[in-house]
Amino acid sequence: MSTPTQGRLHVSFRPSDRAHQALETLPGPVTCAADPSGQTRAELLSDVRGAAALVCLLTDRVDAELLDAAGPSLRIVANMAVGHDNIDVAACAARGITVTNTPGVLDEATADLAFALLLATSRRVVEADAFVRSGEPWSWRPDLFVGLDVSSGATLGIVGLGRIGLAMARRARAFDMRIVATPSRSAGEEAARLGIETLPLPDLLVTSDVVSLHCPLTPETRHLIGAEELRQMGPGSVLVNTARGPIVDEAALAAALADGTIGAAGLDVFEDEPAVHPDLLALPNVVLLPHIGSAGRATRDRMAMLAIDNARAVLAGEPAPTPVHP
Ligand code: GLV
């Protein structure tokens, strides 16, 4: 069997030292952007021209325009993210281009951050920190920053019980929470072992003290949580989103947080990232993070290495380890 000719691999960001070492072992030519945060659209469209492989970030939009710019040499687009809503997978498939993502290597880091948001919002950690820093006089009092008791029977509702949802459930189990989740085809034995009850979304929203989103962004999940769903969650409840911003109607969320329809929210992702709805910025009962769910040092290395390995495999004529199926 003849080995396909190794073409050029383009990386749309400056990789970590460890990932860079992996790139140096590849047989073919490699080009890398200079900035760890990625390239402008114009730079990417220019640098991808004639590449056989592209390792890219979730901030890179891989659409017909980019595929046209790359030309017929492009064989693989390897996203350094588990989410792949930035990629037109159907357009890639139509041109015979493999798309890959990085599942499995970031589950624990992302669930750690989701649980950090759960605790920070439930127990008002960020609000209380700002209060102490404000220099306002205070002494211990029974009603100071009272929040939700997490480990005394609070219910966590998981929307999207995949790998990250299950990792979140393991943390909730350690905190003695009751766990409910929307129906999932993949959860199986572990969900049963963790005692997770399955509920349709409307019942989950009514039942849960904290709702944590772990589903992918698809046409079906865009604005899954809007004004009506927030109303179903009810006063005192908490929403955590470490999945994708457009799953939540951000304007409806800002209104629900402002008028007490729900109690608090912890957001790592935004509808129009990196823009944040201006009303959210003014609210004390929302914790806002800059999409750092998978930002553990080793996790980020594992993501980059897996993306590079996917590109290496396809360039060598082997099956990609973690393909995305159209
Ligand atoms: C991060 O958001 C990812 O999809 O990996």
mmCIF file of C-alpha atoms and ligand atoms in Angstrom:
data_model
loop_
_atom_site.group_PDB
_atom_site.id
_atom_site.type_symbol
_atom_site.label_atom_id
_atom_site.label_comp_id
_atom_site.label_asym_id
_atom_site.label_seq_id
_atom_site.Cartn_x
_atom_site.Cartn_y
_atom_site.Cartn_z
ATOM 1 C CA MET A 1 0.000 0.000 0.000
ATOM 2 C CA SER A 2 1.444 3.389 -0.902
ATOM 3 C CA THR A 3 1.840 5.965 1.877
ATOM 4 C CA PRO A 4 0.053 9.219 1.061
ATOM 5 C CA THR A 5 2.437 12.129 0.500
ATOM 6 C CA GLN A 6 2.864 14.097 3.710
ATOM 7 C CA GLY A 7 1.625 17.614 3.151
ATOM 8 C CA ARG A 8 2.055 20.656 5.331
ATOM 9 C CA LEU A 9 0.394 20.825 8.757
ATOM 10 C CA HIS A 10 -0.700 24.289 9.842
ATOM 11 C CA VAL A 11 -1.377 25.054 13.514
ATOM 12 C CA SER A 12 -3.505 28.191 13.992
ATOM 13 C CA PHE A 13 -1.929 29.097 17.350
ATOM 14 C CA ARG A 14 1.443 28.831 19.091
ATOM 15 C CA PRO A 15 1.383 25.444 20.827
ATOM 16 C CA SER A 16 2.813 24.706 24.290
ATOM 17 C CA ASP A 17 6.449 23.485 24.490
ATOM 18 C CA ARG A 18 5.293 19.883 24.897
ATOM 19 C CA ALA A 19 3.021 20.052 21.875
ATOM 20 C CA HIS A 20 5.775 21.769 19.935
ATOM 21 C CA GLN A 21 8.110 18.840 20.641
ATOM 22 C CA ALA A 22 5.451 16.480 19.267
ATOM 23 C CA LEU A 23 5.208 18.598 16.113
ATOM 24 C CA GLU A 24 8.977 18.330 15.630
ATOM 25 C CA THR A 25 8.733 14.517 15.370
ATOM 26 C CA LEU A 26 6.360 14.738 12.375
ATOM 27 C CA PRO A 27 7.859 13.796 9.011
ATOM 28 C CA GLY A 28 6.295 16.634 6.994
ATOM 29 C CA PRO A 29 6.552 20.435 7.117
ATOM 30 C CA VAL A 30 4.766 22.288 9.914
ATOM 31 C CA THR A 31 3.821 25.958 10.188
ATOM 32 C CA CYS A 32 2.583 27.492 13.444
ATOM 33 C CA ALA A 33 1.067 30.851 14.277
ATOM 34 C CA ALA A 34 3.144 33.040 16.584
ATOM 35 C CA ASP A 35 0.416 33.895 19.106
ATOM 36 C CA PRO A 36 -0.872 31.337 21.671
ATOM 37 C CA SER A 37 -4.331 32.954 21.410
ATOM 38 C CA GLY A 38 -4.593 32.230 17.687
ATOM 39 C CA GLN A 39 -4.718 34.115 14.394
ATOM 40 C CA THR A 40 -6.915 36.730 12.824
ATOM 41 C CA ARG A 41 -9.297 35.438 10.180
ATOM 42 C CA ALA A 42 -7.194 37.038 7.440
ATOM 43 C CA GLU A 43 -3.988 35.420 8.735
ATOM 44 C CA LEU A 44 -5.634 32.021 8.958
ATOM 45 C CA LEU A 45 -7.167 32.238 5.472
ATOM 46 C CA SER A 46 -3.744 33.060 4.114
ATOM 47 C CA ASP A 47 -1.726 30.485 6.117
ATOM 48 C CA VAL A 48 -4.110 27.576 5.475
ATOM 49 C CA ARG A 49 -3.648 27.899 1.709
ATOM 50 C CA GLY A 50 -2.220 24.630 0.378
ATOM 51 C CA ALA A 51 -2.106 22.940 3.824
ATOM 52 C CA ALA A 52 -2.888 19.220 4.103
ATOM 53 C CA ALA A 53 -3.845 19.427 7.792
ATOM 54 C CA LEU A 54 -5.155 22.164 10.038
ATOM 55 C CA VAL A 55 -4.962 22.034 13.829
ATOM 56 C CA CYS A 56 -7.282 24.787 15.026
ATOM 57 C CA LEU A 57 -9.005 26.352 18.004
ATOM 58 C CA LEU A 58 -12.704 26.591 18.846
ATOM 59 C CA THR A 59 -12.439 30.300 17.982
ATOM 60 C CA ASP A 60 -11.538 29.443 14.347
ATOM 61 C CA ARG A 61 -14.610 29.274 12.105
ATOM 62 C CA VAL A 62 -14.109 26.436 9.662
ATOM 63 C CA ASP A 63 -16.646 27.085 6.917
ATOM 64 C CA ALA A 64 -16.845 26.970 3.120
ATOM 65 C CA GLU A 65 -14.786 30.170 2.855
ATOM 66 C CA LEU A 66 -11.926 28.643 4.828
ATOM 67 C CA LEU A 67 -12.142 25.321 2.983
ATOM 68 C CA ASP A 68 -12.029 27.206 -0.343
ATOM 69 C CA ALA A 69 -8.999 29.156 0.889
ATOM 70 C CA ALA A 70 -7.243 25.925 1.901
ATOM 71 C CA GLY A 71 -7.904 24.299 -1.457
ATOM 72 C CA PRO A 72 -8.049 20.598 -2.413
ATOM 73 C CA SER A 73 -4.906 19.635 -0.450
ATOM 74 C CA LEU A 74 -6.712 19.801 2.924
ATOM 75 C CA ARG A 75 -7.391 16.314 4.359
ATOM 76 C CA ILE A 76 -8.025 16.926 8.052
ATOM 77 C CA VAL A 77 -9.292 19.629 10.388
ATOM 78 C CA ALA A 78 -8.294 18.750 13.959
ATOM 79 C CA ASN A 79 -10.096 20.913 16.515
ATOM 80 C CA MET A 80 -8.344 21.383 19.858
ATOM 81 C CA ALA A 81 -11.693 21.196 21.681
ATOM 82 C CA VAL A 82 -14.370 18.630 22.329
ATOM 83 C CA GLY A 83 -17.084 20.993 21.032
ATOM 84 C CA HIS A 84 -17.028 21.362 17.258
ATOM 85 C CA ASP A 85 -19.853 23.824 16.589
ATOM 86 C CA ASN A 86 -17.217 26.127 15.027
ATOM 87 C CA ILE A 87 -16.784 23.641 12.174
ATOM 88 C CA ASP A 88 -19.125 22.983 9.272
ATOM 89 C CA VAL A 89 -18.718 19.221 9.549
ATOM 90 C CA ALA A 90 -21.069 18.529 6.625
ATOM 91 C CA ALA A 91 -19.101 20.855 4.324
ATOM 92 C CA CYS A 92 -15.872 19.074 5.357
ATOM 93 C CA ALA A 93 -17.447 15.647 4.755
ATOM 94 C CA ALA A 94 -18.658 16.743 1.309
ATOM 95 C CA ARG A 95 -15.024 17.500 0.409
ATOM 96 C CA GLY A 96 -13.691 14.286 1.953
ATOM 97 C CA ILE A 97 -12.033 16.165 4.829
ATOM 98 C CA THR A 98 -11.862 14.373 8.179
ATOM 99 C CA VAL A 99 -12.878 16.399 11.245
ATOM 100 C CA THR A 100 -11.630 15.438 14.702
ATOM 101 C CA ASN A 101 -12.133 16.762 18.242
ATOM 102 C CA THR A 102 -10.575 16.029 21.645
ATOM 103 C CA PRO A 103 -13.074 13.993 23.680
ATOM 104 C CA GLY A 104 -12.170 12.311 26.964
ATOM 105 C CA VAL A 105 -9.049 14.288 27.861
ATOM 106 C CA LEU A 106 -10.819 17.309 29.353
ATOM 107 C CA ASP A 107 -13.770 15.775 31.209
ATOM 108 C CA GLU A 108 -12.330 16.060 34.713
ATOM 109 C CA ALA A 109 -10.955 19.594 34.269
ATOM 110 C CA THR A 110 -14.259 20.844 32.855
ATOM 111 C CA ALA A 111 -16.304 19.160 35.586
ATOM 112 C CA ASP A 112 -13.926 20.664 38.195
ATOM 113 C CA LEU A 113 -14.705 24.123 36.853
ATOM 114 C CA ALA A 114 -18.447 23.462 36.611
ATOM 115 C CA PHE A 115 -18.430 22.317 40.233
ATOM 116 C CA ALA A 116 -16.356 25.356 41.226
ATOM 117 C CA LEU A 117 -19.085 27.519 39.651
ATOM 118 C CA LEU A 118 -21.763 25.485 41.428
ATOM 119 C CA LEU A 119 -20.124 26.165 44.800
ATOM 120 C CA ALA A 120 -19.186 29.770 44.030
ATOM 121 C CA THR A 121 -22.734 30.682 42.991
ATOM 122 C CA SER A 122 -24.569 28.612 45.622
ATOM 123 C CA ARG A 123 -22.461 30.002 48.483
ATOM 124 C CA ARG A 124 -21.998 33.474 46.957
ATOM 125 C CA VAL A 125 -18.193 33.253 47.127
ATOM 126 C CA VAL A 126 -17.390 35.959 44.552
ATOM 127 C CA GLU A 127 -20.000 38.391 45.912
ATOM 128 C CA ALA A 128 -18.661 37.908 49.448
ATOM 129 C CA ASP A 129 -15.057 38.373 48.296
ATOM 130 C CA ALA A 130 -16.001 41.686 46.613
ATOM 131 C CA PHE A 131 -17.774 42.754 49.806
ATOM 132 C CA VAL A 132 -14.682 42.168 51.972
ATOM 133 C CA ARG A 133 -12.466 44.008 49.469
ATOM 134 C CA SER A 134 -14.888 46.962 49.427
ATOM 135 C CA GLY A 135 -13.724 47.870 52.933
ATOM 136 C CA GLU A 136 -17.287 48.126 54.217
ATOM 137 C CA PRO A 137 -17.363 47.487 57.988
ATOM 138 C CA TRP A 138 -18.748 44.066 58.900
ATOM 139 C CA SER A 139 -18.965 41.530 61.679
ATOM 140 C CA TRP A 140 -20.381 38.017 61.771
ATOM 141 C CA ARG A 141 -24.152 38.023 61.502
ATOM 142 C CA PRO A 142 -26.665 35.264 60.849
ATOM 143 C CA ASP A 143 -27.922 36.715 57.589
ATOM 144 C CA LEU A 144 -24.595 37.631 55.950
ATOM 145 C CA PHE A 145 -24.327 36.131 52.416
ATOM 146 C CA VAL A 146 -26.666 33.264 53.167
ATOM 147 C CA GLY A 147 -26.952 30.916 50.179
ATOM 148 C CA LEU A 148 -27.956 27.424 49.110
ATOM 149 C CA ASP A 149 -26.903 24.444 51.261
ATOM 150 C CA VAL A 150 -25.217 22.226 48.693
ATOM 151 C CA SER A 151 -24.560 19.068 50.737
ATOM 152 C CA SER A 152 -27.787 18.914 52.688
ATOM 153 C CA GLY A 153 -30.001 17.353 50.086
ATOM 154 C CA ALA A 154 -29.764 19.906 47.274
ATOM 155 C CA THR A 155 -30.666 18.533 43.855
ATOM 156 C CA LEU A 156 -28.372 18.868 40.850
ATOM 157 C CA GLY A 157 -30.005 18.667 37.425
ATOM 158 C CA ILE A 158 -27.602 17.672 34.653
ATOM 159 C CA VAL A 159 -28.642 18.555 31.113
ATOM 160 C CA GLY A 160 -26.506 16.376 28.833
ATOM 161 C CA LEU A 161 -25.293 13.267 30.633
ATOM 162 C CA GLY A 162 -22.250 12.517 28.487
ATOM 163 C CA ARG A 163 -18.671 12.151 29.727
ATOM 164 C CA ILE A 164 -18.476 15.629 31.295
ATOM 165 C CA GLY A 165 -21.988 15.367 32.733
ATOM 166 C CA LEU A 166 -21.028 12.083 34.388
ATOM 167 C CA ALA A 167 -17.819 13.630 35.772
ATOM 168 C CA MET A 168 -19.997 16.394 37.245
ATOM 169 C CA ALA A 169 -22.307 13.744 38.734
ATOM 170 C CA ARG A 170 -19.336 12.004 40.431
ATOM 171 C CA ARG A 171 -18.476 15.301 42.161
ATOM 172 C CA ALA A 172 -22.115 15.850 43.169
ATOM 173 C CA ARG A 173 -22.262 12.313 44.574
ATOM 174 C CA ALA A 174 -19.279 13.126 46.831
ATOM 175 C CA PHE A 175 -21.282 16.124 48.101
ATOM 176 C CA ASP A 176 -24.331 13.933 48.824
ATOM 177 C CA MET A 177 -26.482 15.767 46.317
ATOM 178 C CA ARG A 178 -29.534 14.214 44.754
ATOM 179 C CA ILE A 179 -28.770 13.933 41.035
ATOM 180 C CA VAL A 180 -31.266 14.045 38.186
ATOM 181 C CA ALA A 181 -30.453 14.188 34.481
ATOM 182 C CA THR A 182 -32.154 14.479 31.124
ATOM 183 C CA PRO A 183 -32.417 11.140 29.252
ATOM 184 C CA SER A 184 -29.158 10.008 27.663
ATOM 185 C CA ARG A 185 -28.307 7.115 25.382
ATOM 186 C CA SER A 186 -24.708 6.879 26.561
ATOM 187 C CA ALA A 187 -24.908 7.119 30.381
ATOM 188 C CA GLY A 188 -25.619 3.417 31.115
ATOM 189 C CA GLU A 189 -24.147 1.591 34.102
ATOM 190 C CA GLU A 190 -22.262 4.476 35.670
ATOM 191 C CA ALA A 191 -25.427 6.584 35.799
ATOM 192 C CA ALA A 192 -27.194 3.741 37.595
ATOM 193 C CA ARG A 193 -24.260 3.296 40.012
ATOM 194 C CA LEU A 194 -24.327 7.024 40.818
ATOM 195 C CA GLY A 195 -28.063 6.796 41.482
ATOM 196 C CA ILE A 196 -28.971 9.312 38.795
ATOM 197 C CA GLU A 197 -32.696 9.640 38.130
ATOM 198 C CA THR A 198 -33.772 10.445 34.593
ATOM 199 C CA LEU A 199 -36.305 13.238 34.066
ATOM 200 C CA PRO A 200 -37.580 15.105 31.003
ATOM 201 C CA LEU A 201 -36.247 18.677 30.868
ATOM 202 C CA PRO A 202 -39.361 20.488 32.213
ATOM 203 C CA ASP A 203 -39.493 18.181 35.270
ATOM 204 C CA LEU A 204 -35.733 18.482 35.801
ATOM 205 C CA LEU A 205 -35.986 22.284 35.790
ATOM 206 C CA VAL A 206 -38.758 22.286 38.392
ATOM 207 C CA THR A 207 -36.995 19.695 40.578
ATOM 208 C CA SER A 208 -33.402 20.992 40.601
ATOM 209 C CA ASP A 209 -31.783 23.527 42.914
ATOM 210 C CA VAL A 210 -28.843 23.759 40.500
ATOM 211 C CA VAL A 211 -29.083 23.101 36.751
ATOM 212 C CA SER A 212 -25.755 22.432 35.021
ATOM 213 C CA LEU A 213 -25.520 22.356 31.224
ATOM 214 C CA HIS A 214 -23.267 19.761 29.564
ATOM 215 C CA CYS A 215 -24.893 19.230 26.158
ATOM 216 C CA PRO A 216 -23.309 20.180 22.825
ATOM 217 C CA LEU A 217 -24.520 23.217 20.899
ATOM 218 C CA THR A 218 -26.697 22.010 18.014
ATOM 219 C CA PRO A 219 -29.723 23.526 16.259
ATOM 220 C CA GLU A 220 -31.854 21.598 18.797
ATOM 221 C CA THR A 221 -30.069 22.963 21.890
ATOM 222 C CA ARG A 222 -29.769 26.633 20.781
ATOM 223 C CA HIS A 223 -31.733 28.663 23.389
ATOM 224 C CA LEU A 224 -32.752 25.448 25.162
ATOM 225 C CA ILE A 225 -32.852 27.599 28.297
ATOM 226 C CA GLY A 226 -34.981 30.704 27.724
ATOM 227 C CA ALA A 227 -37.452 32.814 29.706
ATOM 228 C CA GLU A 228 -39.959 29.975 30.214
ATOM 229 C CA GLU A 229 -37.323 27.465 31.340
ATOM 230 C CA LEU A 230 -35.837 30.003 33.794
ATOM 231 C CA ARG A 231 -39.316 30.598 35.187
ATOM 232 C CA GLN A 232 -39.699 26.836 35.674
ATOM 233 C CA MET A 233 -36.394 26.752 37.609
ATOM 234 C CA GLY A 234 -37.793 29.253 40.092
ATOM 235 C CA PRO A 235 -36.508 31.670 42.769
ATOM 236 C CA GLY A 236 -33.314 30.658 44.563
ATOM 237 C CA SER A 237 -32.262 28.213 41.837
ATOM 238 C CA VAL A 238 -28.848 28.331 40.181
ATOM 239 C CA LEU A 239 -27.822 27.871 36.536
ATOM 240 C CA VAL A 240 -24.296 26.741 35.603
ATOM 241 C CA ASN A 241 -23.140 26.808 31.974
ATOM 242 C CA THR A 242 -19.729 25.435 31.004
ATOM 243 C CA ALA A 243 -20.985 24.033 27.671
ATOM 244 C CA ARG A 244 -21.694 26.667 24.989
ATOM 245 C CA GLY A 245 -23.148 30.152 25.401
ATOM 246 C CA PRO A 246 -25.954 30.018 22.810
ATOM 247 C CA ILE A 247 -27.619 27.134 24.698
ATOM 248 C CA VAL A 248 -28.909 29.913 26.981
ATOM 249 C CA ASP A 249 -30.867 32.978 25.888
ATOM 250 C CA GLU A 250 -28.525 35.463 27.563
ATOM 251 C CA ALA A 251 -30.950 38.420 27.509
ATOM 252 C CA ALA A 252 -33.624 36.261 29.182
ATOM 253 C CA LEU A 253 -31.064 35.066 31.728
ATOM 254 C CA ALA A 254 -29.966 38.617 32.595
ATOM 255 C CA ALA A 255 -33.625 39.588 33.114
ATOM 256 C CA ALA A 256 -34.287 36.480 35.249
ATOM 257 C CA LEU A 257 -31.259 37.196 37.451
ATOM 258 C CA ALA A 258 -32.221 40.856 37.822
ATOM 259 C CA ASP A 259 -35.841 40.279 38.873
ATOM 260 C CA GLY A 260 -35.235 37.213 41.084
ATOM 261 C CA THR A 261 -36.850 34.673 38.742
ATOM 262 C CA ILE A 262 -33.752 32.559 39.502
ATOM 263 C CA GLY A 263 -31.181 33.102 42.254
ATOM 264 C CA ALA A 264 -27.774 33.011 40.570
ATOM 265 C CA ALA A 265 -25.771 31.827 37.582
ATOM 266 C CA GLY A 266 -22.214 30.731 36.908
ATOM 267 C CA LEU A 267 -21.143 31.173 33.286
ATOM 268 C CA ASP A 268 -17.918 30.089 31.599
ATOM 269 C CA VAL A 269 -19.339 30.602 28.101
ATOM 270 C CA PHE A 270 -21.338 33.354 26.394
ATOM 271 C CA GLU A 271 -23.819 33.677 23.596
ATOM 272 C CA ASP A 272 -21.687 36.031 21.510
ATOM 273 C CA GLU A 273 -18.254 35.193 22.895
ATOM 274 C CA PRO A 274 -16.090 37.049 23.857
ATOM 275 C CA ALA A 275 -18.809 39.728 24.223
ATOM 276 C CA VAL A 276 -20.870 39.449 27.401
ATOM 277 C CA HIS A 277 -24.408 40.805 27.637
ATOM 278 C CA PRO A 278 -23.976 44.230 29.299
ATOM 279 C CA ASP A 279 -26.802 43.585 31.786
ATOM 280 C CA LEU A 280 -24.924 40.548 33.133
ATOM 281 C CA LEU A 281 -21.822 42.622 33.843
ATOM 282 C CA ALA A 282 -23.801 44.814 36.229
ATOM 283 C CA LEU A 283 -25.329 41.975 38.273
ATOM 284 C CA PRO A 284 -23.846 40.729 41.575
ATOM 285 C CA ASN A 285 -25.504 37.288 41.410
ATOM 286 C CA VAL A 286 -23.643 35.964 38.375
ATOM 287 C CA VAL A 287 -20.069 34.655 38.224
ATOM 288 C CA LEU A 288 -18.455 35.272 34.835
ATOM 289 C CA LEU A 289 -15.406 33.337 33.612
ATOM 290 C CA PRO A 290 -13.570 33.627 30.255
ATOM 291 C CA HIS A 291 -14.179 30.096 28.853
ATOM 292 C CA ILE A 292 -11.545 28.351 30.995
ATOM 293 C CA GLY A 293 -13.336 25.022 31.562
ATOM 294 C CA SER A 294 -10.487 22.883 30.256
ATOM 295 C CA ALA A 295 -7.692 25.222 31.348
ATOM 296 C CA GLY A 296 -5.672 22.777 33.444
ATOM 297 C CA ARG A 297 -1.996 22.680 32.398
ATOM 298 C CA ALA A 298 -1.862 18.929 31.753
ATOM 299 C CA THR A 299 -5.343 18.972 30.225
ATOM 300 C CA ARG A 300 -4.402 21.634 27.698
ATOM 301 C CA ASP A 301 -1.286 19.619 26.766
ATOM 302 C CA ARG A 302 -3.390 16.477 26.337
ATOM 303 C CA MET A 303 -5.840 18.359 24.094
ATOM 304 C CA ALA A 304 -3.063 19.713 21.873
ATOM 305 C CA MET A 305 -1.326 16.312 21.708
ATOM 306 C CA LEU A 306 -4.566 14.558 20.750
ATOM 307 C CA ALA A 307 -5.296 17.132 18.036
ATOM 308 C CA ILE A 308 -1.762 16.723 16.665
ATOM 309 C CA ASP A 309 -2.057 12.939 16.821
ATOM 310 C CA ASN A 310 -5.287 13.087 14.819
ATOM 311 C CA ALA A 311 -3.549 15.190 12.158
ATOM 312 C CA ARG A 312 -0.492 12.922 12.162
ATOM 313 C CA ALA A 313 -2.652 9.822 11.687
ATOM 314 C CA VAL A 314 -4.628 11.197 8.747
ATOM 315 C CA LEU A 315 -1.479 12.532 7.053
ATOM 316 C CA ALA A 316 0.046 9.059 7.429
ATOM 317 C CA GLY A 317 -3.018 7.421 5.873
ATOM 318 C CA GLU A 318 -4.202 5.922 9.187
ATOM 319 C CA PRO A 319 -7.662 6.251 10.774
ATOM 320 C CA ALA A 320 -8.044 9.334 13.008
ATOM 321 C CA PRO A 321 -8.187 8.362 16.721
ATOM 322 C CA THR A 322 -11.169 10.632 17.528
ATOM 323 C CA PRO A 323 -13.169 11.502 14.411
ATOM 324 C CA VAL A 324 -16.355 13.558 14.489
ATOM 325 C CA HIS A 325 -19.099 11.837 12.551
ATOM 326 C CA PRO A 326 -21.199 14.120 10.323
HETATM 327 C C1 GLV B 1 -14.101 23.708 25.171
HETATM 328 O O1 GLV B 1 -15.024 24.469 25.292
HETATM 329 C C2 GLV B 1 -14.133 22.535 24.376
HETATM 330 O O2 GLV B 1 -15.120 22.321 23.662
HETATM 331 O O3 GLV B 1 -13.177 21.762 24.431
#
